[in-house]
Short mmCIF file of C-alpha atoms and ligand atoms in Angstrom, two decimals:
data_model
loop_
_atom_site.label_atom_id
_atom_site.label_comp_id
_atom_site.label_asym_id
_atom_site.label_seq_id
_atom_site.Cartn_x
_atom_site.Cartn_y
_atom_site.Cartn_z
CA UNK A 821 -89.74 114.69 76.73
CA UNK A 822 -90.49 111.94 79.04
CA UNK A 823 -87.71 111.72 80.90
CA UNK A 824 -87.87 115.84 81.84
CA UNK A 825 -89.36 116.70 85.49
CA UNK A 826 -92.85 117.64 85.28
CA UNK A 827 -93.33 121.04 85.53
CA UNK A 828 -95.98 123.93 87.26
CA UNK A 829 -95.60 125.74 84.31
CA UNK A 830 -99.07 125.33 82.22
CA UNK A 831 -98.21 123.95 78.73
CA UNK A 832 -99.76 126.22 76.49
CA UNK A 833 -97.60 125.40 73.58
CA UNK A 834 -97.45 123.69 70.57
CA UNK A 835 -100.33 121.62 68.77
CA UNK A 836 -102.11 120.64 71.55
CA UNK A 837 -105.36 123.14 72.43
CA UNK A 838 -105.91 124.64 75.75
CA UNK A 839 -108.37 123.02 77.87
CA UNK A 840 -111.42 124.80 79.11
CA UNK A 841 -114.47 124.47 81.10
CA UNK A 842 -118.39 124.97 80.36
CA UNK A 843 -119.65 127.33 82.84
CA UNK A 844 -123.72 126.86 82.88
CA UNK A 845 -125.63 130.45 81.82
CA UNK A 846 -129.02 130.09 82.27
CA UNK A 847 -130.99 131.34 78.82
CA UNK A 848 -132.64 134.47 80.41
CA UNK A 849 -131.92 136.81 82.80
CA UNK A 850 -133.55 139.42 84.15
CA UNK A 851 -135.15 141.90 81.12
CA UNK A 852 -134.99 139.29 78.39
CA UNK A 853 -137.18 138.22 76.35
CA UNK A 854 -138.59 134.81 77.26
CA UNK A 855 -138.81 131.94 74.33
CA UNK A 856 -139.74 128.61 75.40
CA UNK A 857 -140.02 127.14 72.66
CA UNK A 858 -137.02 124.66 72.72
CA UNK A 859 -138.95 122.73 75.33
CA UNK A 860 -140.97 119.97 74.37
CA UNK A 861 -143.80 119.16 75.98
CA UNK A 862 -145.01 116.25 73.76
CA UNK A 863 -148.80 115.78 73.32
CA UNK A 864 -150.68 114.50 76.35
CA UNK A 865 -151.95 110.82 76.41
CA UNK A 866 -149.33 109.50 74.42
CA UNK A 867 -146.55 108.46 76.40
CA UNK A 868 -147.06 104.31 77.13
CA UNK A 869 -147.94 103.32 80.78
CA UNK A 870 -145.60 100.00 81.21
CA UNK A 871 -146.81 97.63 84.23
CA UNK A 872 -145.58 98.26 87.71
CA UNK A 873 -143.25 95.39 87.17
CA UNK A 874 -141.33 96.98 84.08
CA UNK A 875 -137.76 96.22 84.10
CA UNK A 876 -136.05 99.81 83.84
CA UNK A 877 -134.24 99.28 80.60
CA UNK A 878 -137.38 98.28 79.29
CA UNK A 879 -138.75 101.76 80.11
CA UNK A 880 -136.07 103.78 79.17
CA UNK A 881 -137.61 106.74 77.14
CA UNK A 882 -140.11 107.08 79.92
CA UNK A 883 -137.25 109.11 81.73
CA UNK A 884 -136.56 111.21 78.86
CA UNK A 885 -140.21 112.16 77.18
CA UNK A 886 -142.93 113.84 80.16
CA UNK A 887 -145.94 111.76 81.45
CA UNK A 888 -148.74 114.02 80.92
CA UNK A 889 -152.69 113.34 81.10
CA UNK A 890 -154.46 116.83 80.17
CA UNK A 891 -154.49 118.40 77.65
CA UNK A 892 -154.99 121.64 75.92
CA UNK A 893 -158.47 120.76 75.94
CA UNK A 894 -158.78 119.80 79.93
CA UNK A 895 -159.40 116.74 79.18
CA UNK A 896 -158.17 113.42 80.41
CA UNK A 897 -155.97 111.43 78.03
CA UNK A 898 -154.55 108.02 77.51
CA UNK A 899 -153.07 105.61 79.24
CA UNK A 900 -151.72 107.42 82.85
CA UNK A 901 -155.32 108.53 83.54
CA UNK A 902 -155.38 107.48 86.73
CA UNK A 903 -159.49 107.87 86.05
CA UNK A 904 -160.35 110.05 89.49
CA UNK A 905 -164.11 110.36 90.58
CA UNK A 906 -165.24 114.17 90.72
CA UNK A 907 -165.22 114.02 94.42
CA UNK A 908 -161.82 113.19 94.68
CA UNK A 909 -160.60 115.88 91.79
CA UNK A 910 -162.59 118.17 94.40
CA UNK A 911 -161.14 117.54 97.25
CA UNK A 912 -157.18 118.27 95.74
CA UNK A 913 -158.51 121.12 94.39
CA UNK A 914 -159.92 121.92 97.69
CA UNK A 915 -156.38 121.08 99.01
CA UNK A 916 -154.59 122.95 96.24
CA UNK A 917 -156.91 126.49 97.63
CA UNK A 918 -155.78 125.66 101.44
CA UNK A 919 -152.09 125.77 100.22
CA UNK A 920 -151.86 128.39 98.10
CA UNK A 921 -154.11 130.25 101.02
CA UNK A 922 -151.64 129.55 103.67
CA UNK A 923 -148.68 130.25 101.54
CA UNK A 924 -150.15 133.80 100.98
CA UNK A 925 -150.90 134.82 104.34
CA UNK A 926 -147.82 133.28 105.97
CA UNK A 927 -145.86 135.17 103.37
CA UNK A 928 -147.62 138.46 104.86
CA UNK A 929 -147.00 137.36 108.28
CA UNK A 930 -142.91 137.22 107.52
CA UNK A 931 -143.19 140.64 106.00
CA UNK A 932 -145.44 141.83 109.06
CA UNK A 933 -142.68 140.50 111.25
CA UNK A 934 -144.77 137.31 113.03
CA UNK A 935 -142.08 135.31 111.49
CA UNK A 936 -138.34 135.45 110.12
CA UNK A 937 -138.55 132.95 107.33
CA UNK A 938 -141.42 131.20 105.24
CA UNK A 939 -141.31 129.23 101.85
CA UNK A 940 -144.01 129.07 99.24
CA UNK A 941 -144.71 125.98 97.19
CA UNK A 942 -146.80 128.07 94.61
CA UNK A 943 -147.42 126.69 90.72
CA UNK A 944 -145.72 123.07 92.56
CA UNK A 945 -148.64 122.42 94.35
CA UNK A 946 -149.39 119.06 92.18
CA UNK A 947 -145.54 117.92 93.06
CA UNK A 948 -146.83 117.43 97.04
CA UNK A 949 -150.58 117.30 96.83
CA UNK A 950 -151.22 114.97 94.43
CA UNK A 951 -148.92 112.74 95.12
CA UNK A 952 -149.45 112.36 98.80
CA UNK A 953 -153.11 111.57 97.49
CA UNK A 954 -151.53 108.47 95.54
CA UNK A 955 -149.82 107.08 98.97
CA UNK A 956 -151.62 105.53 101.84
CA UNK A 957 -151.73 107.73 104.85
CA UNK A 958 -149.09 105.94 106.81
CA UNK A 959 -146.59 105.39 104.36
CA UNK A 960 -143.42 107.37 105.84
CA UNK A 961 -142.59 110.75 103.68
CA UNK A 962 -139.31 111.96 103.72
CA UNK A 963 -140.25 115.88 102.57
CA UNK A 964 -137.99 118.63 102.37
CA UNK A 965 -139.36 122.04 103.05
CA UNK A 966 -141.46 123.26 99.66
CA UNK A 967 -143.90 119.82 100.56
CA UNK A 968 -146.28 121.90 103.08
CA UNK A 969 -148.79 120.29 100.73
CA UNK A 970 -148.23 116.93 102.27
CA UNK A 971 -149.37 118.10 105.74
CA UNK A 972 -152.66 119.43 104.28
CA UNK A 973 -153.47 116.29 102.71
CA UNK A 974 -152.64 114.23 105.94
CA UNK A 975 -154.92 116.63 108.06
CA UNK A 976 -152.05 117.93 109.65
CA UNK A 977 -153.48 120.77 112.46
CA UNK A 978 -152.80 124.32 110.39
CA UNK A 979 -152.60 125.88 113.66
CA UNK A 980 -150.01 123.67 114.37
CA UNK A 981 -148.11 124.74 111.19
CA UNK A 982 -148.82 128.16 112.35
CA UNK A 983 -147.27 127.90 115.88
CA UNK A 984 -144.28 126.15 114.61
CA UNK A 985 -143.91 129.00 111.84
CA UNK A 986 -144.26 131.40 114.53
CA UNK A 987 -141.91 129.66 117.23
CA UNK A 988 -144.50 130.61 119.58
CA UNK A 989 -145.59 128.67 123.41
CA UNK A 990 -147.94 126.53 121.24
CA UNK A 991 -144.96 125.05 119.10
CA UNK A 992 -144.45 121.14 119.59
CA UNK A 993 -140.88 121.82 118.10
CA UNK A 994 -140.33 124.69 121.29
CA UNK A 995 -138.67 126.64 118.81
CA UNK A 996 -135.82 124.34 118.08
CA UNK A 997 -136.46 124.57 114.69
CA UNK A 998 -136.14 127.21 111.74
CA UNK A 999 -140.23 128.02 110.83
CA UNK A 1000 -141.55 125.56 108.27
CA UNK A 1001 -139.67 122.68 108.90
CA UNK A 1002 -142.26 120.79 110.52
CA UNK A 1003 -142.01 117.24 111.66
CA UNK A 1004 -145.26 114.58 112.81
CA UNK A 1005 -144.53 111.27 113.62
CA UNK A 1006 -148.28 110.80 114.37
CA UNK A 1007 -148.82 111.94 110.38
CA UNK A 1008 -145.79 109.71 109.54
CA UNK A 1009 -143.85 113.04 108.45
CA UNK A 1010 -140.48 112.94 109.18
CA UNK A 1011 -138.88 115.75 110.63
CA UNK A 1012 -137.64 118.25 107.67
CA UNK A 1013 -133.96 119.13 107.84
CA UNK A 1014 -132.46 122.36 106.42
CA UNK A 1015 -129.45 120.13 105.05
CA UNK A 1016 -130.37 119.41 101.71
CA UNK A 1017 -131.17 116.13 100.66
CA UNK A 1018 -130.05 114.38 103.57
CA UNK A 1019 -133.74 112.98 103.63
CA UNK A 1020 -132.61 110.63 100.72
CA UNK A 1021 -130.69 108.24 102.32
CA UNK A 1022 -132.90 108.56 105.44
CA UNK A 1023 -135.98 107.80 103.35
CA UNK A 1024 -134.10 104.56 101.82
CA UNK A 1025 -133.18 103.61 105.15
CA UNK A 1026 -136.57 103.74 106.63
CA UNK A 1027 -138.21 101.85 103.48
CA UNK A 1028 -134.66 98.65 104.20
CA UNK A 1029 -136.08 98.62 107.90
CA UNK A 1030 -139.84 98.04 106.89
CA UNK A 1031 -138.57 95.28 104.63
CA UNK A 1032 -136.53 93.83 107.10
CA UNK A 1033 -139.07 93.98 109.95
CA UNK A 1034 -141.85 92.03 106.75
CA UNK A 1035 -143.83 95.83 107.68
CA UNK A 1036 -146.27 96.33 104.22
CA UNK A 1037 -145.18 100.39 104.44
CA UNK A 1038 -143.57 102.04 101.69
CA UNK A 1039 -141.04 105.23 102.09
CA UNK A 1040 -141.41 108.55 99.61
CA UNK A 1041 -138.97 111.73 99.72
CA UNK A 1042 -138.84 114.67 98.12
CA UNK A 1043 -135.84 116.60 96.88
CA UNK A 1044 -135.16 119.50 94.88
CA UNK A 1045 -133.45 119.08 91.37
CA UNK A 1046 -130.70 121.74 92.53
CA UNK A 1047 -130.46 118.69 95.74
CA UNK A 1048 -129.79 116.33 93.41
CA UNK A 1049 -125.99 117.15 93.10
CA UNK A 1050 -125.48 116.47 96.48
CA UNK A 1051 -123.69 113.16 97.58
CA UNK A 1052 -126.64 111.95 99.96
CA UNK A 1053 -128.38 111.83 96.79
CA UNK A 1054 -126.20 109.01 94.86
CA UNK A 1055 -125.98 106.87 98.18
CA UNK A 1056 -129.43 107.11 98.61
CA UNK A 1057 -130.01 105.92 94.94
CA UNK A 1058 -127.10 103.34 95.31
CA UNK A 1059 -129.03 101.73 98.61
CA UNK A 1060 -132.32 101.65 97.07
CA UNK A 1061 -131.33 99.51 94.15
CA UNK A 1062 -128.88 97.63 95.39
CA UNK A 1063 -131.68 96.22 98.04
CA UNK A 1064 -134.36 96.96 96.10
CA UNK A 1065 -135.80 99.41 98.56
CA UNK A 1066 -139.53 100.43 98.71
CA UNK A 1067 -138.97 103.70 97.99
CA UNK A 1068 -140.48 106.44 95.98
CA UNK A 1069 -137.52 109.34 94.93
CA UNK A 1070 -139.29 112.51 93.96
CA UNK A 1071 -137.36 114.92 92.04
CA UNK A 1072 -138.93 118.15 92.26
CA UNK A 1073 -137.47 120.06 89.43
CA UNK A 1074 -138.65 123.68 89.58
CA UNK A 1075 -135.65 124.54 87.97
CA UNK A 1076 -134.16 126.73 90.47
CA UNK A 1077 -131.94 125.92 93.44
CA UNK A 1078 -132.10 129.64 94.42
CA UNK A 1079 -130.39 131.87 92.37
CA UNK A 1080 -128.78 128.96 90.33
CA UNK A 1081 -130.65 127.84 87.74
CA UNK A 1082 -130.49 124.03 86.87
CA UNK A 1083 -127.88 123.49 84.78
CA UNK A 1084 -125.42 123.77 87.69
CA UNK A 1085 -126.87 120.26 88.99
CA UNK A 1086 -126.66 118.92 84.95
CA UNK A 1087 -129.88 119.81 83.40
CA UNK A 1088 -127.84 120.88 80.24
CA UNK A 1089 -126.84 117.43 79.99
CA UNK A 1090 -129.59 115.22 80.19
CA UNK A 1091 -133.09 114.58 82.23
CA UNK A 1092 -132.85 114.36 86.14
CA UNK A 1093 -135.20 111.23 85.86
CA UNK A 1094 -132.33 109.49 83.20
CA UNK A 1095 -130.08 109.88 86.43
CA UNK A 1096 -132.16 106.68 87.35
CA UNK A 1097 -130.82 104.48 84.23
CA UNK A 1098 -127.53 104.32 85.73
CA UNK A 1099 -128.28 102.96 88.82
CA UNK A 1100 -131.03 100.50 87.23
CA UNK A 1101 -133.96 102.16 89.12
CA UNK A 1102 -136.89 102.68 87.15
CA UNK A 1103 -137.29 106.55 86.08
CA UNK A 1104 -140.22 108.25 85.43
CA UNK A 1105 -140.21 112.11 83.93
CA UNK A 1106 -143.49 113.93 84.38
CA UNK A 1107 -145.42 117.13 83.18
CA UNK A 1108 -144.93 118.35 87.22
CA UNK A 1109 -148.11 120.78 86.34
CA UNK A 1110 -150.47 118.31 85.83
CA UNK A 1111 -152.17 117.43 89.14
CA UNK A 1112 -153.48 113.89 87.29
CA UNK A 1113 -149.81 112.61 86.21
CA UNK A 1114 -148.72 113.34 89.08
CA UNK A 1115 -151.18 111.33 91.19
CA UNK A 1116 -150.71 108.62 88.46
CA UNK A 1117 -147.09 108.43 88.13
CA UNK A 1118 -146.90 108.78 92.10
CA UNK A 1119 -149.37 105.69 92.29
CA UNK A 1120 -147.54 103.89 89.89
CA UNK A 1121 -144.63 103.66 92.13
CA UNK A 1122 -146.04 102.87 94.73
CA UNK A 1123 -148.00 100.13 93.36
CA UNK A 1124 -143.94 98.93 92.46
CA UNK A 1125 -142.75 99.57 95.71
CA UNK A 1126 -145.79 97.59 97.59
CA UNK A 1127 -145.37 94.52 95.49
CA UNK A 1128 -141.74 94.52 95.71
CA UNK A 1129 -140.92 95.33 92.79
CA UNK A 1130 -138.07 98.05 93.39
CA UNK A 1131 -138.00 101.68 94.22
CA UNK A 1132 -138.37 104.73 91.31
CA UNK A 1133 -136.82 108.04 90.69
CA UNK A 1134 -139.67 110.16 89.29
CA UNK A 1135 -138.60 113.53 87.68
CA UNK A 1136 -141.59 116.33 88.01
CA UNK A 1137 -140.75 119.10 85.67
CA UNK A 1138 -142.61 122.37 86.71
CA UNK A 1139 -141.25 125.69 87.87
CA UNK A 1140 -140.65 128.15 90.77
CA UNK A 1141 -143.05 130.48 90.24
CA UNK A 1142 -142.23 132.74 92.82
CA UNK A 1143 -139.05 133.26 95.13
CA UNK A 1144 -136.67 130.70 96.60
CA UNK A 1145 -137.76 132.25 100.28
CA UNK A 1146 -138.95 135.40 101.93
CA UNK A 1147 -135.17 135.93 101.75
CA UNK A 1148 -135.00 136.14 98.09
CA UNK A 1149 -135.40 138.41 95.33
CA UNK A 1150 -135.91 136.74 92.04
CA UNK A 1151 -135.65 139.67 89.44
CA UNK A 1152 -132.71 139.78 90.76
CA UNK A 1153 -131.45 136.92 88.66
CA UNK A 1154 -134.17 136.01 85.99
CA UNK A 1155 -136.89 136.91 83.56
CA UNK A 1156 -140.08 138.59 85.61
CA UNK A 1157 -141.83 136.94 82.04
CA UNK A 1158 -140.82 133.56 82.54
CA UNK A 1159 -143.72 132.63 84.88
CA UNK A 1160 -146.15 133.32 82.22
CA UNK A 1161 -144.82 132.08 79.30
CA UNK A 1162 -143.37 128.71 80.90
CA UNK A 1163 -145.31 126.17 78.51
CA UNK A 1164 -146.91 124.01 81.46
CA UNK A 1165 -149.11 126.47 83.07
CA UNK A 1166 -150.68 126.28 86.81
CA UNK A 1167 -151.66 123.35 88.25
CA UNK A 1168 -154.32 124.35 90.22
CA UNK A 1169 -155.80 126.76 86.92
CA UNK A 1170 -155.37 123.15 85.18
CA UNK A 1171 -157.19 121.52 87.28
CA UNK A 1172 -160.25 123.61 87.94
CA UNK A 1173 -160.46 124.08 84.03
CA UNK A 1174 -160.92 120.20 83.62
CA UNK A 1175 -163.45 120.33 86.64
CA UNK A 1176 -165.21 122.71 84.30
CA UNK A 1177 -164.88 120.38 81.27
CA UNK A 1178 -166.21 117.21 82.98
CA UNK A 1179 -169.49 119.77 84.18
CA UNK A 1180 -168.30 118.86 87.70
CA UNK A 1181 -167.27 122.73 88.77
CA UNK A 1182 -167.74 126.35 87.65
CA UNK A 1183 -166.30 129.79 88.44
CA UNK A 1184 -168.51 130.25 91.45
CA UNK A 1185 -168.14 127.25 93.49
CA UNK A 1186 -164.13 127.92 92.80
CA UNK A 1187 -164.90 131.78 94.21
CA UNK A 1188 -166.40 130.11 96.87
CA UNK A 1189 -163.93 127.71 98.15
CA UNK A 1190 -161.14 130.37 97.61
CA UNK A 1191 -162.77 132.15 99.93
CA UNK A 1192 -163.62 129.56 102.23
CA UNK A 1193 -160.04 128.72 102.44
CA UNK A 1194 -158.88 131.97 102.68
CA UNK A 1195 -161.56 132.53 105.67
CA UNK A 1196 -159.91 129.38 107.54
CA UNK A 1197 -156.59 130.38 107.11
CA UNK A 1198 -157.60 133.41 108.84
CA UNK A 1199 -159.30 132.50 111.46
CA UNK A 1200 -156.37 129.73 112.08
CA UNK A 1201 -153.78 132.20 112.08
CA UNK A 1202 -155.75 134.54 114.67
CA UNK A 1203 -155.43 131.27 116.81
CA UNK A 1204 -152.16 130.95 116.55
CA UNK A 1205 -151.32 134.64 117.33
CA UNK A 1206 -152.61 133.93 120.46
CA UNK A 1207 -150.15 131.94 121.44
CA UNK A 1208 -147.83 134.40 120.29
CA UNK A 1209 -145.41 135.68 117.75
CA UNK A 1210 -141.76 136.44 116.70
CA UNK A 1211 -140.26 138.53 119.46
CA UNK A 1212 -142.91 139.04 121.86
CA UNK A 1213 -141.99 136.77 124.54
CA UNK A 1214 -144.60 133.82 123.77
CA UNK A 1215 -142.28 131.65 123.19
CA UNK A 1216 -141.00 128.55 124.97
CA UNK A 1217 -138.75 129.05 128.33
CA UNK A 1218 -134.87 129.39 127.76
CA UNK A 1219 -134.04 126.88 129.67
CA UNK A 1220 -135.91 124.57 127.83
CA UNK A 1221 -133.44 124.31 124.61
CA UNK A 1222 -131.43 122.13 127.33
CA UNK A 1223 -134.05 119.31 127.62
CA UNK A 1224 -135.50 116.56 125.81
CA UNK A 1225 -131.24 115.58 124.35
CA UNK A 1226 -129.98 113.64 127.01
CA UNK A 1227 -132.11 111.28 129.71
CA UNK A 1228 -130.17 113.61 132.43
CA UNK A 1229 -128.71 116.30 131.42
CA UNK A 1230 -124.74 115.77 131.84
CA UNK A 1231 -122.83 118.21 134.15
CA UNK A 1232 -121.35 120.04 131.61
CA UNK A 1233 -125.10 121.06 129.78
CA UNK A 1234 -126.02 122.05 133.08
CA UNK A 1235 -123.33 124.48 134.00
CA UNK A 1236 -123.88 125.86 130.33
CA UNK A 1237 -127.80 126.25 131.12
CA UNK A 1238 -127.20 127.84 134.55
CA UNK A 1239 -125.09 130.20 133.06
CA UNK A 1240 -126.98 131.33 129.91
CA UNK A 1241 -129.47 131.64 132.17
CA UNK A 1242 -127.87 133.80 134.93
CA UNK A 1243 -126.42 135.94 132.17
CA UNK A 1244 -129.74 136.62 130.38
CA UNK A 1245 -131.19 138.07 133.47
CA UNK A 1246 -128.49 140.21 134.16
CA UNK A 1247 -128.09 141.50 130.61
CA UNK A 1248 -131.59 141.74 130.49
CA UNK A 1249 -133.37 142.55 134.17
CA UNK A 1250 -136.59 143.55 133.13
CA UNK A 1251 -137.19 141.28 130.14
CA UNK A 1252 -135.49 141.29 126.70
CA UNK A 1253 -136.06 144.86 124.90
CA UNK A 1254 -138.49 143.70 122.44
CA UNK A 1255 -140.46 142.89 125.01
CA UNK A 1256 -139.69 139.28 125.97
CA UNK A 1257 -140.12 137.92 129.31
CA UNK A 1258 -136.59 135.82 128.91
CA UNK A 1259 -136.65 132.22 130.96
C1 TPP B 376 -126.11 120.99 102.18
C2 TPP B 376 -126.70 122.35 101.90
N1 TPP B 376 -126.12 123.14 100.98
C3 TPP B 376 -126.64 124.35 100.70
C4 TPP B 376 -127.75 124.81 101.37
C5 TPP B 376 -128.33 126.19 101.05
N2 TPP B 376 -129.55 126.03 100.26
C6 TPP B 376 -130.77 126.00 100.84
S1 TPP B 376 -132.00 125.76 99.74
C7 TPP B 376 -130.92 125.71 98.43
C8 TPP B 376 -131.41 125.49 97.03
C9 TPP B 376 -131.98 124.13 96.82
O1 TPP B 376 -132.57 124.06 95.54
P1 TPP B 376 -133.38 122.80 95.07
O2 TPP B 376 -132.76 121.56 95.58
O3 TPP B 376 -133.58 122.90 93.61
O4 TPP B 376 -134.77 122.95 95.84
P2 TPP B 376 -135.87 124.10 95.71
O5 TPP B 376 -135.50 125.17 96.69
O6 TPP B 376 -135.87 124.57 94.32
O7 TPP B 376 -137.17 123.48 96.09
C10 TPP B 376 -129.61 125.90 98.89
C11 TPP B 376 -128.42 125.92 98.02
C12 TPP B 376 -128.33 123.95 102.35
N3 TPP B 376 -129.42 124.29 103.02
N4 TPP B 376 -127.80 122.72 102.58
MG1 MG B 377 -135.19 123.63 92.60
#
């Protein structure tokens, strides 16, 4: 009755039916049977390619349906064929076998102890690689941490991946950061942050001060789909078309964030790229295997962005092939099959199969440059070891996670450094146990 005080009590009376919530289960965990089949892929070549200056709503289904060039038969297809000379389709493949290279052996490394963390990228490769192809070398990239990829296609030093990995005397970071998340502002890289998706906003921010300043650089970030839930996120999306922002927002959707599958950031709802419609950016969804959408859909954006003609949200579907980190253990929490039966195979198999098809590439020149790349990596790492590794003193002096903060350090900072100091060599007279000199 209306004029009754409300109670604590739940109502769970009469007509009315007890509320409940949907709690997300992904399809298949670990032991199932896989079936894919509910997924679909559409046929490549026949999604439309609208010009760069496309309104959104007038591209609409675009965020729903999945760009994709090649097809079953490694072939290019319609429209989004961004039409790549064999050299070029050489040299990402050539990129693809340095990544997938590194990710192995610094994989190794964690599990030989020369590091405490590493993340692979494998079967996203395309996600980073080809679409750092598509943007001009000093456009700024906003990455998180699974775009390693971008680094090799800048010519980012490995052995300076390796040192920072390793936290070693030779790291530019001095240690001050957890291994992989790199930063270059020579390779316009912007310094990765373990806080997801706060490289949105930041990305949006840096592509409002090139307009403002009349620069002719565009911005591009990456973010995971499970990232996507966070609030940086919707402010970032809410800056960039509010100012129409030069941006490029890349939705990496590997469908994992972790153990939790997608559907806890919405996937059972509707596309991450349809998340664009509501803000009126332009959305793009895209077959995130297929190294030649990517490059296309990546260069259609930026074509958009350079002519001001707004930022885009571009959705790459692909999947985690392997763990979330060295820290995880995926069959823990899903199929072991699912790898092999997801529909959209492996980019880089993809790629050296159209090679093939073109007459441009054949199983021994790819044997070849596998083990060219694994020969580099190698040797590279070897460098890098001898500047040291996890726990055996080579690292940068204690004393040195004081500087570089503050112009002079304030008296506070340098009662705190004199005294971490002074109590590290007493704990510690002759070096720290595992061997490390201490400051
Ligand atoms: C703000 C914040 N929340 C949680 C975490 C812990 N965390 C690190 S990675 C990750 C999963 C992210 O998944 P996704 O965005 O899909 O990216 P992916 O790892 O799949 O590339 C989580 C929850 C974090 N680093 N920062
Ligand atoms: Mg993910």
């Amino acid at each position: 009755m209306a004029d009754e005080a409300p109670s604590n009590q739940p109502n769970t009376g009469g007509n009315r039916p007890s509320l409940s919530l949907h709690v997300p289960e992904p399809k298949f965990r670990p032991g199932d049977t896989v079936d894919f089949s509910h997924i679909d892929i559409g046929e490549a070549g026949k999604q439309p390619r609208p010009d760069e200056s496309c309104a959104p709503e007038d591209m609409r289904d675009l965020a729903y349906g999945l760009i994709r060039v090649l097809g079953e038969d490694d072939r290019a297809h319609g429209p989004w064929d961004p039409k790549l000379d064999p050299e070029t389709l050489r040299t990402m493949l050539k990129h693809f076998a340095t990544v997938r290279a590194f990710d192995e052996r610094m994989f190794r490394g964690q599990r030989q102890g020369k590091t405490s963390f590493y993340m692979k990228c494998t079967g996203e490769e395309a996600t980073s690689i080809s679409t750092a192809m598509a943007l001009a070398s000093d456009d700024m990239v906003f990455p998180s941490y699974r775009q390693q990829g971008v680094l090799i296609v800048r010519g980012y030093p490995m052995i300076e991946m390796i040192n920072q990995i390793y936290s070693n005397k030779g790291d530019k970071l001095k240690g001050r950061q957890l291994p992989i998340m790199y930063s270059s502002r020579e390779h316009s890289f912007f310094t990765i942050s373990g806080n997801l998706a706060t490289q949105t906003p930041q990305a949006v921010g840096w592509a409002m001060a090139s307009a403002i300043k009349g620069d002719s650089r565009i911005a591009a970030t990456w973010v995971g789909e499970g990232s996507t839930a966070e609030g940086d996120f919707h402010s970032a999306c809410t800056f960039a078309t509010v100012y129409n922002a030069p941006v490029i927002l890349n939705v990496v959707n590997n469908q994992w964030a972790i153990s939790s599958f997608s559907g806890f950031a919405g996937a059972e709802r509707t596309t991450f790229a349809a998340r664009a419609l509501g803000y009126g950016l332009a959305g793009l969804r895209v077959d995130g295997n297929d190294p030649l959408a990517c490059y296309a859909a990546e260069q259609w954006a930026a074509n958009r962005a350079r002519a001001n003609g707004g930022p885009t949200l571009i959705e790459f579907f692909t999947y985690r092939a392997e763990g979330h980190s060295t820290s995880d253990d995926p069959s823990g929490y899903r199929s072991a099959t699912e790898r092999e039966d997801w529909p959209l195979g492996d980019p880089v198999m993809r790629l050296k199969k159209h090679l093939i098809a073109l007459g441009e590439w054949d199983e021994d020149r790819q044997a070849a440059m596998d083990l060219e790349a694994a020969e580099l990596v190698k040797k590279t790492t070897k460098e890098a070891e001898a500047n040291g590794i996890l726990g055996h003193g080579l690292h940068h002096p204690f004393r040195t996670m004081f500087e570089d903060v503050f112009e002079e350090l304030p008296w506070h900072l340098k009662e705190q450094a004199e005294q971490a100091v002074h109590e590290r060599k007493t704990k510690f007279p002759d070096g720290l146990p595992n061997g490390g000199k201490g400051a």
